[in-house]
Amino acid sequence: MRRDESLKGREQFTNQRIINEGWRWTESVRNIHSPVMNILVIGSGGREHALLWKLSQSPRVSRLYCAPGNAGTAKLATNHAVPATDLQGLMALAKSQLIDLTIVGPDDPLAAGIVDLFQENGLRVFGPLAAAARLEASKSFAKEFMVRHGIPTAASHTFSNSEAALAHCRAASYPLVVKADGLALGKGVVIAQTREEAETAVRQSMIEKVFGDAGSIVVIEEFLTGPECSIHALVDGTNYTLFPDAKDHKRALDGDQGLNTGGMGTISPSREVEGVMAERIRHEVMDPFVQGLAADGLPFNGMLFPGLMMTPKGPMVLEFNCRFGDPETQVLMRRLQSDLLDLIEATIDGRLSSVQPVWDERAAVCIVLASGGYPGPIEKGKVITGLKEVEVEEASADPDVVIFHAGTALKNGMVVTNGGRVLGVTALGETIEEARTKAYAAADKIAFEGKQLRRDIGA
Ligand code: AMP
Ligand code: GLY
């Protein structure tokens, strides 16, 4: 959608006001703009709340919808209880609510072809087609792509036969990394220190099928070392726009101990990507990525989020994600000053070279508050107290702190826990240190039975 110049001028004015006033924009500011769009965000995590929070600042947004959403998204959008995996239900919702644009949060609907389905039905949607979303949904497909196009990654072998995989484990040196090929809720990767651990991982994945079909193929790869970081880049088929880097904290406990989780907290910028490394990521990962898309005839319009390890040899790709990260999005949206809708539309329409996002120079930190037992079994329905004191609508609250909901629900007028990761407490500060102090101060005012958090995010 091309915009006329006068509208652009008004937008710049409004965007400046939004930047100046933080998120406390007023309804009247929004109403002077048209045409406006109805937008549906699919998903129910902190990532989706953060995307809606950012979209709600856009003067071009009319109504926001979320499916299925959480107690936080309900404050910005109309929630509809359609699961993110019910593609037909989501399409019916988009049609009935006259949705102008749908933004897909999680990986499963992308892998299942939601973008293909919406496009075939004339609906505008953000995310890659299923053929390209395979870069996340199949690790062996991603490996082949990286090898073909010279993108640095760990040396690996792919197995569809368990006997051959076990024979490989017997002959290998350790540590070694065993990965289920498909989507396994972040649980499909085992760092095996010994042959026994590797063989157990292979048996569980390929013979006992603990990940279902996602584990019938395994990728066994070389163990790499170095700090990790998350890179996000919007890709419009031919061009890309790199976001500032972010760092996730994947293990459940302080000091990177305990089990792997979806992510217990993020900081942006991280300390891993400076000067030379950022240039190397462009030249060694992103440039060959878009050239590889062209060479393979693979269309990709959406978010590419490679997980990287900064090894002594340089940046190496651990995995490709074809969506926004969670909780990376929470810190990135706090730092994005430009209109997210402009960026998303430019990505869909192949116009990324004409937009330059503006970022807040300040640092952002997100602390995840999780349910007791996460990432194992958890109990839901615990009443959450203290939100009122810290949520940004409250005059007394620190304006640099924003709480993004993840596993929350409304029950009898109260906000209760409804999942493993419950809230993402985010703060901006002049430094990471200042941001983390503010975030922990707010996190400590929120209480629910079993509340679990890491104390070392950004430390
Ligand atoms: P992935 O889902 O592929 O990102 O893997 C999950 C986590 O496993 C990563 O965040 C890393 O901490 C670790 N990991 C994955 N691949 C490797 C590797 N080749 N070497 C060392 N650690 C790895
Ligand atoms: N935070 C990691 C992910 O979104 O996959």
mmCIF file with all atom_site columns, N, CA and C and ligand atoms in Angstrom, residues 47 136 230 248 250 261-263 266 305 319 321 323-328 421, ligand 2:
data_model
loop_
_atom_site.group_PDB
_atom_site.id
_atom_site.type_symbol
_atom_site.label_atom_id
_atom_site.label_alt_id
_atom_site.label_comp_id
_atom_site.label_asym_id
_atom_site.label_entity_id
_atom_site.label_seq_id
_atom_site.pdbx_PDB_ins_code
_atom_site.Cartn_x
_atom_site.Cartn_y
_atom_site.Cartn_z
_atom_site.occupancy
_atom_site.B_iso_or_equiv
_atom_site.pdbx_formal_charge
_atom_site.auth_seq_id
_atom_site.auth_comp_id
_atom_site.auth_asym_id
_atom_site.auth_atom_id
_atom_site.pdbx_PDB_model_num
ATOM   1  N N  . ARG A 1 47  ? 5.836  -12.772 22.999 1.00 0.00 ? 47  ARG A N  1
ATOM   2  C CA . ARG A 1 47  ? 6.177  -12.236 21.677 1.00 0.00 ? 47  ARG A CA 1
ATOM   3  C C  . ARG A 1 47  ? 4.963  -11.553 21.039 1.00 0.00 ? 47  ARG A C  1
ATOM   4  N N  . GLU A 1 136 ? 13.272 -23.777 9.192  1.00 0.00 ? 136 GLU A N  1
ATOM   5  C CA . GLU A 1 136 ? 13.164 -23.988 10.635 1.00 0.00 ? 136 GLU A CA 1
ATOM   6  C C  . GLU A 1 136 ? 12.609 -25.378 10.952 1.00 0.00 ? 136 GLU A C  1
ATOM   7  N N  . SER A 1 230 ? 21.309 -14.008 19.265 1.00 0.00 ? 230 SER A N  1
ATOM   8  C CA . SER A 1 230 ? 20.171 -14.110 18.357 1.00 0.00 ? 230 SER A CA 1
ATOM   9  C C  . SER A 1 230 ? 20.184 -12.921 17.417 1.00 0.00 ? 230 SER A C  1
ATOM   10 N N  . ASP A 1 248 ? 19.587 -14.359 24.323 1.00 0.00 ? 248 ASP A N  1
ATOM   11 C CA . ASP A 1 248 ? 18.630 -15.122 25.127 1.00 0.00 ? 248 ASP A CA 1
ATOM   12 C C  . ASP A 1 248 ? 19.375 -15.854 26.249 1.00 0.00 ? 248 ASP A C  1
ATOM   13 N N  . LYS A 1 250 ? 18.843 -19.387 27.760 1.00 0.00 ? 250 LYS A N  1
ATOM   14 C CA . LYS A 1 250 ? 17.963 -20.531 27.496 1.00 0.00 ? 250 LYS A CA 1
ATOM   15 C C  . LYS A 1 250 ? 17.812 -21.485 28.668 1.00 0.00 ? 250 LYS A C  1
ATOM   16 N N  . THR A 1 261 ? 15.130 -24.157 28.104 1.00 0.00 ? 261 THR A N  1
ATOM   17 C CA . THR A 1 261 ? 13.746 -23.665 28.121 1.00 0.00 ? 261 THR A CA 1
ATOM   18 C C  . THR A 1 261 ? 13.499 -22.911 26.816 1.00 0.00 ? 261 THR A C  1
ATOM   19 N N  . GLY A 1 262 ? 12.321 -22.348 26.673 1.00 0.00 ? 262 GLY A N  1
ATOM   20 C CA . GLY A 1 262 ? 12.044 -21.480 25.522 1.00 0.00 ? 262 GLY A CA 1
ATOM   21 C C  . GLY A 1 262 ? 12.827 -20.178 25.616 1.00 0.00 ? 262 GLY A C  1
ATOM   22 N N  . GLY A 1 263 ? 13.323 -19.851 26.811 1.00 0.00 ? 263 GLY A N  1
ATOM   23 C CA . GLY A 1 263 ? 14.061 -18.597 27.017 1.00 0.00 ? 263 GLY A CA 1
ATOM   24 C C  . GLY A 1 263 ? 13.621 -17.959 28.319 1.00 0.00 ? 263 GLY A C  1
ATOM   25 N N  . THR A 1 266 ? 16.090 -11.944 28.120 1.00 0.00 ? 266 THR A N  1
ATOM   26 C CA . THR A 1 266 ? 16.887 -11.439 26.988 1.00 0.00 ? 266 THR A CA 1
ATOM   27 C C  . THR A 1 266 ? 17.453 -10.066 27.328 1.00 0.00 ? 266 THR A C  1
ATOM   28 N N  . PHE A 1 305 ? 15.461 -15.483 11.798 1.00 0.00 ? 305 PHE A N  1
ATOM   29 C CA . PHE A 1 305 ? 16.071 -15.348 13.119 1.00 0.00 ? 305 PHE A CA 1
ATOM   30 C C  . PHE A 1 305 ? 17.051 -16.502 13.297 1.00 0.00 ? 305 PHE A C  1
ATOM   31 N N  . GLU A 1 319 ? 21.006 -22.767 14.158 1.00 0.00 ? 319 GLU A N  1
ATOM   32 C CA . GLU A 1 319 ? 19.670 -23.082 13.629 1.00 0.00 ? 319 GLU A CA 1
ATOM   33 C C  . GLU A 1 319 ? 19.110 -21.839 12.960 1.00 0.00 ? 319 GLU A C  1
ATOM   34 N N  . ASN A 1 321 ? 15.472 -19.857 12.556 1.00 0.00 ? 321 ASN A N  1
ATOM   35 C CA . ASN A 1 321 ? 14.055 -19.741 12.881 1.00 0.00 ? 321 ASN A CA 1
ATOM   36 C C  . ASN A 1 321 ? 13.456 -18.792 11.852 1.00 0.00 ? 321 ASN A C  1
ATOM   37 N N  . ARG A 1 323 ? 10.698 -16.787 12.118 1.00 0.00 ? 323 ARG A N  1
ATOM   38 C CA . ARG A 1 323 ? 9.679  -16.046 12.876 1.00 0.00 ? 323 ARG A CA 1
ATOM   39 C C  . ARG A 1 323 ? 10.412 -15.165 13.885 1.00 0.00 ? 323 ARG A C  1
ATOM   40 N N  . PHE A 1 324 ? 9.668  -14.331 14.591 1.00 0.00 ? 324 PHE A N  1
ATOM   41 C CA . PHE A 1 324 ? 10.245 -13.534 15.669 1.00 0.00 ? 324 PHE A CA 1
ATOM   42 C C  . PHE A 1 324 ? 10.580 -14.455 16.856 1.00 0.00 ? 324 PHE A C  1
ATOM   43 N N  . GLY A 1 325 ? 11.649 -14.160 17.581 1.00 0.00 ? 325 GLY A N  1
ATOM   44 C CA . GLY A 1 325 ? 12.005 -14.938 18.769 1.00 0.00 ? 325 GLY A CA 1
ATOM   45 C C  . GLY A 1 325 ? 11.191 -14.526 19.977 1.00 0.00 ? 325 GLY A C  1
ATOM   46 N N  . ASP A 1 326 ? 11.087 -15.429 20.919 1.00 0.00 ? 326 ASP A N  1
ATOM   47 C CA . ASP A 1 326 ? 10.370 -15.171 22.170 1.00 0.00 ? 326 ASP A CA 1
ATOM   48 C C  . ASP A 1 326 ? 11.253 -15.681 23.302 1.00 0.00 ? 326 ASP A C  1
ATOM   49 N N  . PRO A 1 327 ? 11.868 -14.846 24.113 1.00 0.00 ? 327 PRO A N  1
ATOM   50 C CA . PRO A 1 327 ? 11.567 -13.444 24.417 1.00 0.00 ? 327 PRO A CA 1
ATOM   51 C C  . PRO A 1 327 ? 12.479 -12.402 23.745 1.00 0.00 ? 327 PRO A C  1
ATOM   52 N N  . GLU A 1 328 ? 13.074 -12.690 22.598 1.00 0.00 ? 328 GLU A N  1
ATOM   53 C CA . GLU A 1 328 ? 13.869 -11.664 21.917 1.00 0.00 ? 328 GLU A CA 1
ATOM   54 C C  . GLU A 1 328 ? 13.001 -10.488 21.466 1.00 0.00 ? 328 GLU A C  1
ATOM   55 N N  . ARG A 1 421 ? 5.865  -20.112 30.782 1.00 0.00 ? 421 ARG A N  1
ATOM   56 C CA . ARG A 1 421 ? 6.379  -18.748 30.924 1.00 0.00 ? 421 ARG A CA 1
ATOM   57 C C  . ARG A 1 421 ? 5.175  -17.832 31.104 1.00 0.00 ? 421 ARG A C  1
HETATM 58 N N1 . GLY B 2 .   ? 14.045 -17.614 22.311 1.00 0.00 ? 2   GLY B N1 1
HETATM 59 C C1 . GLY B 2 .   ? 14.288 -18.628 21.351 1.00 0.00 ? 2   GLY B C1 1
HETATM 60 C C2 . GLY B 2 .   ? 13.237 -18.817 20.351 1.00 0.00 ? 2   GLY B C2 1
HETATM 61 O O1 . GLY B 2 .   ? 12.312 -18.035 20.216 1.00 0.00 ? 2   GLY B O1 1
HETATM 62 O O2 . GLY B 2 .   ? 13.323 -19.789 19.617 1.00 0.00 ? 2   GLY B O2 1
#
